[in-house]
PDB file of C-alpha atoms in Angstrom:
ATOM      1  CA  UNK A 159      31.693  -8.484  -0.789  1.00  0.00           C
ATOM      2  CA  UNK A 160      32.798  -5.455   1.220  1.00  0.00           C
ATOM      3  CA  UNK A 161      30.534  -3.648   3.657  1.00  0.00           C
ATOM      4  CA  UNK A 162      30.949   0.137   3.825  1.00  0.00           C
ATOM      5  CA  UNK A 163      29.912   2.090   6.910  1.00  0.00           C
ATOM      6  CA  UNK A 164      27.652   4.849   5.577  1.00  0.00           C
ATOM      7  CA  UNK A 165      28.074   6.917   8.742  1.00  0.00           C
ATOM      8  CA  UNK A 166      31.801   7.170   8.062  1.00  0.00           C
ATOM      9  CA  UNK A 167      31.029   8.010   4.452  1.00  0.00           C
ATOM     10  CA  UNK A 168      28.787  10.873   5.559  1.00  0.00           C
ATOM     11  CA  UNK A 169      31.378  12.176   8.035  1.00  0.00           C
ATOM     12  CA  UNK A 170      34.131  12.096   5.419  1.00  0.00           C
ATOM     13  CA  UNK A 171      31.874  13.785   2.873  1.00  0.00           C
ATOM     14  CA  UNK A 172      31.171  16.619   5.313  1.00  0.00           C
ATOM     15  CA  UNK A 173      34.900  17.066   5.973  1.00  0.00           C
ATOM     16  CA  UNK A 174      35.526  17.224   2.229  1.00  0.00           C
ATOM     17  CA  UNK A 175      32.774  19.813   1.749  1.00  0.00           C
ATOM     18  CA  UNK A 176      34.242  21.922   4.558  1.00  0.00           C
ATOM     19  CA  UNK A 177      37.594  21.887   2.782  1.00  0.00           C
ATOM     20  CA  UNK A 178      35.934  22.843  -0.506  1.00  0.00           C
ATOM     21  CA  UNK A 179      34.201  25.765   1.189  1.00  0.00           C
ATOM     22  CA  UNK A 180      37.486  26.951   2.694  1.00  0.00           C
ATOM     23  CA  UNK A 181      39.368  26.753  -0.612  1.00  0.00           C
ATOM     24  CA  UNK A 182      36.640  28.540  -2.582  1.00  0.00           C
ATOM     25  CA  UNK A 183      36.532  31.340  -0.017  1.00  0.00           C
ATOM     26  CA  UNK A 184      40.302  31.626  -0.462  1.00  0.00           C
ATOM     27  CA  UNK A 185      39.755  31.942  -4.240  1.00  0.00           C
ATOM     28  CA  UNK A 186      41.234  28.511  -4.895  1.00  0.00           C
ATOM     29  CA  UNK A 187      40.692  26.279  -7.892  1.00  0.00           C
ATOM     30  CA  UNK A 188      39.735  22.595  -8.209  1.00  0.00           C
ATOM     31  CA  UNK A 189      40.532  19.877 -10.719  1.00  0.00           C
ATOM     32  CA  UNK A 190      38.067  16.993 -11.106  1.00  0.00           C
ATOM     33  CA  UNK A 191      39.795  13.789 -12.226  1.00  0.00           C
ATOM     34  CA  UNK A 192      37.789  10.975 -13.784  1.00  0.00           C
ATOM     35  CA  UNK A 193      38.762   7.997 -15.947  1.00  0.00           C
ATOM     36  CA  UNK A 194      35.406   6.220 -16.100  1.00  0.00           C
ATOM     37  CA  UNK A 195      33.579   7.034 -19.371  1.00  0.00           C
ATOM     38  CA  UNK A 196      30.225   6.442 -17.674  1.00  0.00           C
ATOM     39  CA  UNK A 197      30.813   9.452 -15.416  1.00  0.00           C
ATOM     40  CA  UNK A 198      32.060  11.840 -18.120  1.00  0.00           C
ATOM     41  CA  UNK A 199      28.837  13.819 -18.456  1.00  0.00           C
ATOM     42  CA  UNK A 200      28.354  14.092 -14.696  1.00  0.00           C
ATOM     43  CA  UNK A 201      31.891  15.330 -14.093  1.00  0.00           C
ATOM     44  CA  UNK A 202      31.842  17.689 -17.057  1.00  0.00           C
ATOM     45  CA  UNK A 203      28.534  19.247 -16.068  1.00  0.00           C
ATOM     46  CA  UNK A 204      29.648  19.605 -12.445  1.00  0.00           C
ATOM     47  CA  UNK A 205      32.963  21.250 -13.301  1.00  0.00           C
ATOM     48  CA  UNK A 206      31.527  23.611 -15.910  1.00  0.00           C
ATOM     49  CA  UNK A 207      28.643  24.663 -13.648  1.00  0.00           C
ATOM     50  CA  UNK A 208      31.112  25.363 -10.837  1.00  0.00           C
ATOM     51  CA  UNK A 209      33.609  27.068 -13.184  1.00  0.00           C
ATOM     52  CA  UNK A 210      36.334  24.568 -12.297  1.00  0.00           C
ATOM     53  CA  UNK A 211      38.649  22.339 -14.342  1.00  0.00           C
ATOM     54  CA  UNK A 212      38.136  18.670 -15.157  1.00  0.00           C
ATOM     55  CA  UNK A 213      40.005  15.785 -16.747  1.00  0.00           C
ATOM     56  CA  UNK A 214      37.869  13.039 -18.271  1.00  0.00           C
ATOM     57  CA  UNK A 215      40.712  11.247 -19.986  1.00  0.00           C
ATOM     58  CA  UNK A 216      43.744   9.216 -18.992  1.00  0.00           C
ATOM     59  CA  UNK A 217      45.999  11.109 -16.592  1.00  0.00           C
ATOM     60  CA  UNK A 218      48.992  12.695 -18.307  1.00  0.00           C
ATOM     61  CA  UNK A 219      52.289  11.951 -16.591  1.00  0.00           C
ATOM     62  CA  UNK A 220      53.839  15.156 -15.254  1.00  0.00           C
ATOM     63  CA  UNK A 221      50.587  17.100 -15.453  1.00  0.00           C
ATOM     64  CA  UNK A 222      51.291  18.592 -12.017  1.00  0.00           C
ATOM     65  CA  UNK A 223      54.973  17.923 -11.349  1.00  0.00           C
ATOM     66  CA  UNK A 224      56.055  19.260 -14.755  1.00  0.00           C
ATOM     67  CA  UNK A 225      53.603  22.132 -14.794  1.00  0.00           C
ATOM     68  CA  UNK A 226      55.696  24.620 -16.808  1.00  0.00           C
ATOM     69  CA  UNK A 227      56.013  22.223 -19.730  1.00  0.00           C
ATOM     70  CA  UNK A 228      52.346  21.287 -19.524  1.00  0.00           C
ATOM     71  CA  UNK A 229      51.463  24.978 -19.620  1.00  0.00           C
ATOM     72  CA  UNK A 230      53.244  25.275 -22.961  1.00  0.00           C
ATOM     73  CA  UNK A 231      51.435  22.210 -24.296  1.00  0.00           C
ATOM     74  CA  UNK A 232      48.104  23.561 -23.100  1.00  0.00           C
ATOM     75  CA  UNK A 233      48.835  26.931 -24.702  1.00  0.00           C
ATOM     76  CA  UNK A 234      49.637  25.158 -27.968  1.00  0.00           C
ATOM     77  CA  UNK A 235      46.298  23.377 -27.778  1.00  0.00           C
ATOM     78  CA  UNK A 236      44.476  26.618 -26.994  1.00  0.00           C
ATOM     79  CA  UNK A 237      46.114  28.404 -29.925  1.00  0.00           C
ATOM     80  CA  UNK A 238      45.466  25.518 -32.278  1.00  0.00           C
ATOM     81  CA  UNK A 239      41.838  25.153 -31.209  1.00  0.00           C
ATOM     82  CA  UNK A 240      41.187  28.654 -32.563  1.00  0.00           C
ATOM     83  CA  UNK A 241      43.370  28.189 -35.644  1.00  0.00           C
ATOM     84  CA  UNK A 242      41.591  29.259 -38.820  1.00  0.00           C
ATOM     85  CA  UNK A 243      43.264  26.496 -40.804  1.00  0.00           C
ATOM     86  CA  UNK A 244      41.519  23.829 -38.793  1.00  0.00           C
ATOM     87  CA  UNK A 245      38.082  25.371 -39.097  1.00  0.00           C
ATOM     88  CA  UNK A 246      38.409  26.499 -42.699  1.00  0.00           C
ATOM     89  CA  UNK A 247      37.669  24.528 -45.830  1.00  0.00           C
ATOM     90  CA  UNK A 248      40.579  23.356 -47.936  1.00  0.00           C
ATOM     91  CA  UNK A 249      39.054  25.192 -50.890  1.00  0.00           C
ATOM     92  CA  UNK A 250      39.671  28.463 -49.067  1.00  0.00           C
ATOM     93  CA  UNK A 251      43.451  28.095 -49.193  1.00  0.00           C
ATOM     94  CA  UNK A 252      43.468  30.663 -51.972  1.00  0.00           C
ATOM     95  CA  UNK A 253      42.958  33.380 -49.349  1.00  0.00           C
ATOM     96  CA  UNK A 254      46.163  32.356 -47.573  1.00  0.00           C
ATOM     97  CA  UNK A 255      48.342  32.004 -50.642  1.00  0.00           C
ATOM     98  CA  UNK A 256      47.014  28.666 -51.876  1.00  0.00           C
ATOM     99  CA  UNK A 257      45.180  27.778 -55.049  1.00  0.00           C
ATOM    100  CA  UNK A 258      41.801  26.551 -56.196  1.00  0.00           C
ATOM    101  CA  UNK A 259      42.520  25.444 -59.734  1.00  0.00           C
ATOM    102  CA  UNK A 260      45.364  25.172 -62.242  1.00  0.00           C
ATOM    103  CA  UNK A 261      44.351  28.376 -64.013  1.00  0.00           C
ATOM    104  CA  UNK A 262      45.166  30.351 -60.850  1.00  0.00           C
ATOM    105  CA  UNK A 263      48.723  29.014 -61.063  1.00  0.00           C
ATOM    106  CA  UNK A 264      49.143  30.112 -64.677  1.00  0.00           C
ATOM    107  CA  UNK A 265      48.474  26.792 -66.361  1.00  0.00           C
ATOM    108  CA  UNK A 266      46.908  26.989 -69.838  1.00  0.00           C
ATOM    109  CA  UNK A 267      47.114  25.204 -73.129  1.00  0.00           C
ATOM    110  CA  UNK A 268      50.314  27.049 -74.074  1.00  0.00           C
ATOM    111  CA  UNK A 269      53.741  25.813 -73.125  1.00  0.00           C
ATOM    112  CA  UNK A 270      55.457  27.515 -70.189  1.00  0.00           C
ATOM    113  CA  UNK A 271      59.151  28.108 -69.921  1.00  0.00           C
ATOM    114  CA  UNK A 272      61.357  26.501 -67.305  1.00  0.00           C
ATOM    115  CA  UNK A 273      61.347  29.533 -64.986  1.00  0.00           C
ATOM    116  CA  UNK A 274      57.567  29.632 -64.849  1.00  0.00           C
ATOM    117  CA  UNK A 275      57.478  25.886 -64.347  1.00  0.00           C
ATOM    118  CA  UNK A 276      59.760  26.180 -61.312  1.00  0.00           C
ATOM    119  CA  UNK A 277      57.493  28.888 -59.902  1.00  0.00           C
ATOM    120  CA  UNK A 278      54.476  26.665 -60.418  1.00  0.00           C
ATOM    121  CA  UNK A 279      56.198  23.718 -58.726  1.00  0.00           C
ATOM    122  CA  UNK A 280      57.145  25.918 -55.769  1.00  0.00           C
ATOM    123  CA  UNK A 281      53.564  27.126 -55.408  1.00  0.00           C
ATOM    124  CA  UNK A 282      52.322  23.553 -55.616  1.00  0.00           C
ATOM    125  CA  UNK A 283      54.822  22.457 -52.985  1.00  0.00           C
ATOM    126  CA  UNK A 284      53.869  25.266 -50.591  1.00  0.00           C
ATOM    127  CA  UNK A 285      50.163  24.657 -51.043  1.00  0.00           C
ATOM    128  CA  UNK A 286      50.613  20.905 -50.602  1.00  0.00           C
ATOM    129  CA  UNK A 287      52.523  21.567 -47.378  1.00  0.00           C
ATOM    130  CA  UNK A 288      49.647  23.660 -46.074  1.00  0.00           C
ATOM    131  CA  UNK A 289      47.146  20.960 -46.896  1.00  0.00           C
ATOM    132  CA  UNK A 290      49.292  18.298 -45.233  1.00  0.00           C
ATOM    133  CA  UNK A 291      49.658  20.434 -42.115  1.00  0.00           C
ATOM    134  CA  UNK A 292      45.891  20.623 -41.829  1.00  0.00           C
ATOM    135  CA  UNK A 293      45.469  16.892 -42.331  1.00  0.00           C
ATOM    136  CA  UNK A 294      48.228  15.998 -39.884  1.00  0.00           C
ATOM    137  CA  UNK A 295      46.986  18.330 -37.183  1.00  0.00           C
ATOM    138  CA  UNK A 296      43.472  16.973 -37.049  1.00  0.00           C
ATOM    139  CA  UNK A 297      44.218  13.629 -35.296  1.00  0.00           C
ATOM    140  CA  UNK A 298      46.591  15.369 -32.926  1.00  0.00           C
ATOM    141  CA  UNK A 299      43.973  17.986 -32.153  1.00  0.00           C
ATOM    142  CA  UNK A 300      41.426  15.307 -31.281  1.00  0.00           C
ATOM    143  CA  UNK A 301      43.912  13.638 -28.947  1.00  0.00           C
ATOM    144  CA  UNK A 302      44.822  16.918 -27.262  1.00  0.00           C
ATOM    145  CA  UNK A 303      41.172  17.865 -27.019  1.00  0.00           C
ATOM    146  CA  UNK A 304      40.453  14.815 -24.880  1.00  0.00           C
ATOM    147  CA  UNK A 305      43.291  15.735 -22.545  1.00  0.00           C
ATOM    148  CA  UNK A 306      42.961  19.511 -22.252  1.00  0.00           C
ATOM    149  CA  UNK A 307      39.402  20.496 -23.132  1.00  0.00           C
ATOM    150  CA  UNK A 308      38.442  20.705 -19.456  1.00  0.00           C
ATOM    151  CA  UNK A 309      41.560  22.516 -18.229  1.00  0.00           C
ATOM    152  CA  UNK A 310      40.297  25.971 -19.182  1.00  0.00           C
ATOM    153  CA  UNK A 311      37.518  27.551 -17.148  1.00  0.00           C
ATOM    154  CA  UNK A 312      35.166  30.283 -18.341  1.00  0.00           C
ATOM    155  CA  UNK A 313      37.118  33.041 -16.592  1.00  0.00           C
ATOM    156  CA  UNK A 314      40.538  31.736 -17.673  1.00  0.00           C
ATOM    157  CA  UNK A 315      40.363  30.754 -21.324  1.00  0.00           C
ATOM    158  CA  UNK A 316      43.930  31.831 -22.088  1.00  0.00           C
ATOM    159  CA  UNK A 317      45.715  29.681 -19.530  1.00  0.00           C
ATOM    160  CA  UNK A 318      44.970  26.765 -17.253  1.00  0.00           C
ATOM    161  CA  UNK A 319      45.015  27.335 -13.510  1.00  0.00           C
ATOM    162  CA  UNK A 320      47.126  25.143 -11.311  1.00  0.00           C
ATOM    163  CA  UNK A 321      44.710  23.341  -8.969  1.00  0.00           C
ATOM    164  CA  UNK A 322      44.742  24.053  -5.256  1.00  0.00           C
ATOM    165  CA  UNK A 323      42.969  20.744  -4.691  1.00  0.00           C
ATOM    166  CA  UNK A 324      42.136  17.730  -6.842  1.00  0.00           C
ATOM    167  CA  UNK A 325      38.957  15.684  -6.592  1.00  0.00           C
ATOM    168  CA  UNK A 326      39.341  12.075  -7.746  1.00  0.00           C
ATOM    169  CA  UNK A 327      36.396   9.740  -8.270  1.00  0.00           C
ATOM    170  CA  UNK A 328      38.408   6.520  -8.287  1.00  0.00           C
ATOM    171  CA  UNK A 329      41.653   6.370  -6.351  1.00  0.00           C
ATOM    172  CA  UNK A 330      42.806   2.971  -7.600  1.00  0.00           C
ATOM    173  CA  UNK A 331      42.732   3.989 -11.271  1.00  0.00           C
ATOM    174  CA  UNK A 332      44.442   7.347 -10.690  1.00  0.00           C
ATOM    175  CA  UNK A 333      47.485   6.420  -8.649  1.00  0.00           C
ATOM    176  CA  UNK A 334      49.799   8.672 -10.703  1.00  0.00           C
ATOM    177  CA  UNK A 335      47.622  11.706 -10.044  1.00  0.00           C
ATOM    178  CA  UNK A 336      47.653  10.966  -6.318  1.00  0.00           C
ATOM    179  CA  UNK A 337      51.435  10.561  -6.258  1.00  0.00           C
ATOM    180  CA  UNK A 338      52.024  13.830  -8.123  1.00  0.00           C
ATOM    181  CA  UNK A 339      49.606  15.776  -5.924  1.00  0.00           C
ATOM    182  CA  UNK A 340      51.132  14.374  -2.741  1.00  0.00           C
ATOM    183  CA  UNK A 341      54.645  15.327  -3.902  1.00  0.00           C
ATOM    184  CA  UNK A 342      53.469  18.912  -4.365  1.00  0.00           C
ATOM    185  CA  UNK A 343      51.453  18.810  -1.113  1.00  0.00           C
ATOM    186  CA  UNK A 344      48.203  19.497  -2.942  1.00  0.00           C
ATOM    187  CA  UNK A 345      45.148  18.367  -0.933  1.00  0.00           C
ATOM    188  CA  UNK A 346      43.402  15.318  -2.365  1.00  0.00           C
ATOM    189  CA  UNK A 347      39.715  14.503  -2.064  1.00  0.00           C
ATOM    190  CA  UNK A 348      39.067  11.029  -3.385  1.00  0.00           C
ATOM    191  CA  UNK A 349      36.424   8.332  -3.330  1.00  0.00           C
ATOM    192  CA  UNK A 350      38.075   5.153  -2.055  1.00  0.00           C
ATOM    193  CA  UNK A 351      36.667   1.674  -2.427  1.00  0.00           C
ATOM    194  CA  UNK A 352      37.441  -1.356  -0.280  1.00  0.00           C
ATOM    195  CA  UNK A 353      40.032  -2.539  -2.818  1.00  0.00           C
ATOM    196  CA  UNK A 354      42.076   0.681  -2.731  1.00  0.00           C
ATOM    197  CA  UNK A 355      45.713  -0.124  -1.825  1.00  0.00           C
ATOM    198  CA  UNK A 356      46.754   1.051   1.618  1.00  0.00           C
ATOM    199  CA  UNK A 357      49.740   2.939   0.162  1.00  0.00           C
ATOM    200  CA  UNK A 358      47.427   5.120  -1.896  1.00  0.00           C
ATOM    201  CA  UNK A 359      44.942   5.464   0.934  1.00  0.00           C
ATOM    202  CA  UNK A 360      47.626   6.991   3.166  1.00  0.00           C
ATOM    203  CA  UNK A 361      48.425   9.658   0.561  1.00  0.00           C
ATOM    204  CA  UNK A 362      44.828  10.859   0.265  1.00  0.00           C
ATOM    205  CA  UNK A 363      44.109  13.859   2.471  1.00  0.00           C
ATOM    206  CA  UNK A 364      40.328  13.471   2.529  1.00  0.00           C
ATOM    207  CA  UNK A 365      39.243   9.926   1.618  1.00  0.00           C
ATOM    208  CA  UNK A 366      35.553   9.172   1.174  1.00  0.00           C
ATOM    209  CA  UNK A 367      34.783   5.446   1.542  1.00  0.00           C
ATOM    210  CA  UNK A 368      32.144   4.404  -0.980  1.00  0.00           C
ATOM    211  CA  UNK A 369      31.395   2.180  -3.940  1.00  0.00           C
ATOM    212  CA  UNK A 370      33.214   3.745  -6.882  1.00  0.00           C
ATOM    213  CA  UNK A 371      31.158   1.678  -9.342  1.00  0.00           C
ATOM    214  CA  UNK A 372      27.868   3.215  -8.255  1.00  0.00           C
ATOM    215  CA  UNK A 373      26.814   5.931 -10.683  1.00  0.00           C
ATOM    216  CA  UNK A 374      24.069   6.985  -8.265  1.00  0.00           C
ATOM    217  CA  UNK A 375      26.615   7.748  -5.551  1.00  0.00           C
ATOM    218  CA  UNK A 376      28.914   9.550  -7.996  1.00  0.00           C
ATOM    219  CA  UNK A 377      25.968  11.706  -9.043  1.00  0.00           C
ATOM    220  CA  UNK A 378      25.138  12.385  -5.387  1.00  0.00           C
ATOM    221  CA  UNK A 379      28.672  13.298  -4.381  1.00  0.00           C
ATOM    222  CA  UNK A 380      29.193  15.554  -7.417  1.00  0.00           C
ATOM    223  CA  UNK A 381      25.910  17.271  -6.621  1.00  0.00           C
ATOM    224  CA  UNK A 382      27.101  17.883  -3.046  1.00  0.00           C
ATOM    225  CA  UNK A 383      30.388  19.308  -4.292  1.00  0.00           C
ATOM    226  CA  UNK A 384      28.614  21.545  -6.797  1.00  0.00           C
ATOM    227  CA  UNK A 385      26.181  22.940  -4.229  1.00  0.00           C
ATOM    228  CA  UNK A 386      29.045  23.604  -1.814  1.00  0.00           C
ATOM    229  CA  UNK A 387      31.084  25.442  -4.440  1.00  0.00           C
ATOM    230  CA  UNK A 388      28.162  27.556  -5.658  1.00  0.00           C
ATOM    231  CA  UNK A 389      27.138  28.405  -2.094  1.00  0.00           C
ATOM    232  CA  UNK A 390      30.696  29.419  -1.191  1.00  0.00           C
ATOM    233  CA  UNK A 391      31.023  31.526  -4.337  1.00  0.00           C
ATOM    234  CA  UNK A 392      27.773  33.332  -3.532  1.00  0.00           C
ATOM    235  CA  UNK A 393      28.878  33.980   0.045  1.00  0.00           C
ATOM    236  CA  UNK A 394      32.230  35.240  -1.175  1.00  0.00           C
ATOM    237  CA  UNK A 395      30.553  37.772  -3.485  1.00  0.00           C
ATOM    238  CA  UNK A 396      28.359  39.013  -0.639  1.00  0.00           C
ATOM    239  CA  UNK A 397      31.297  39.339   1.744  1.00  0.00           C
ATOM    240  CA  UNK A 398      33.471  41.243  -0.740  1.00  0.00           C
ATOM    241  CA  UNK A 399      31.568  44.596  -0.522  1.00  0.00           C
ATOM    242  CA  UNK A 400      31.497  44.337   3.277  1.00  0.00           C
ATOM    243  CA  UNK A 401      35.255  43.858   3.363  1.00  0.00           C
ATOM    244  CA  UNK A 402      35.754  46.900   1.122  1.00  0.00           C
ATOM    245  CA  UNK A 403      33.531  49.032   3.360  1.00  0.00           C
ATOM    246  CA  UNK A 404      35.407  47.904   6.458  1.00  0.00           C
ATOM    247  CA  UNK A 405      38.751  48.783   4.864  1.00  0.00           C
ATOM    248  CA  UNK A 406      37.461  52.210   3.837  1.00  0.00           C
ATOM    249  CA  UNK A 407      36.141  52.881   7.328  1.00  0.00           C
ATOM    250  CA  UNK A 408      39.437  51.856   8.898  1.00  0.00           C
ATOM    251  CA  UNK A 409      41.346  54.151   6.529  1.00  0.00           C
ATOM    252  CA  UNK A 410      39.066  57.075   7.341  1.00  0.00           C
ATOM    253  CA  UNK A 411      39.504  56.378  11.042  1.00  0.00           C
ATOM    254  CA  UNK A 412      43.294  56.418  10.700  1.00  0.00           C
ATOM    255  CA  UNK A 413      43.203  59.657   8.708  1.00  0.00           C
ATOM    256  CA  UNK A 414      40.894  61.276  11.269  1.00  0.00           C
ATOM    257  CA  UNK A 415      43.146  60.212  14.141  1.00  0.00           C
ATOM    258  CA  UNK A 416      46.182  61.794  12.454  1.00  0.00           C
ATOM    259  CA  UNK A 417      44.299  65.039  11.885  1.00  0.00           C
TER     260      UNK A 417
END
């Protein structure tokens, strides 16, 4: 049984919050990484409330190091998530060139010639292809939804923002994310337990020693991060008009000096 020094935990948590404040004031973006299903709701609520990104599913290899390709995949997911075919009923295929019954295709009790029969078969083939596309896309959509649903913030629904810092709730189970972030020199804030390998520990910019299996601590730390982000965002909005006024005054002073 490992004993964790809570004073060091508090010091490391303060350092992490200072970094979060600095990045938010610089208009940076965060990515919360979690692979524990028990923490999904906590992480999701924290990220959405702070208008940041989150990943509650298994880390995707190349998510950071192969960002251009992942952008295309994310765009495909975003386009598909608003696709009318997915949300529409199969009976509505008539509006997009499909059919609802055999009478719409020209079938009746009379015999049809070979030319009409070929036309009917072509229509059937096209409509069947549309139906199959809908059926085949659904499982893929569910899989992509788990991976990318948290990558789009409220202000950036069209594209995912590359994170300026990643926050990991369990270092040992997210070694790939740590390696990719360290290669790109992206700051890493991570909760580290006593069983975290030393190689991973060295790559983490701001480690926070704690019990990663404690849902109470995860709730506490996410609450601290959320309050820090919201406070920094509020301060940033208040400082913006002051900065504009100062720039205007400096411009007027320069103009007056030239005159």
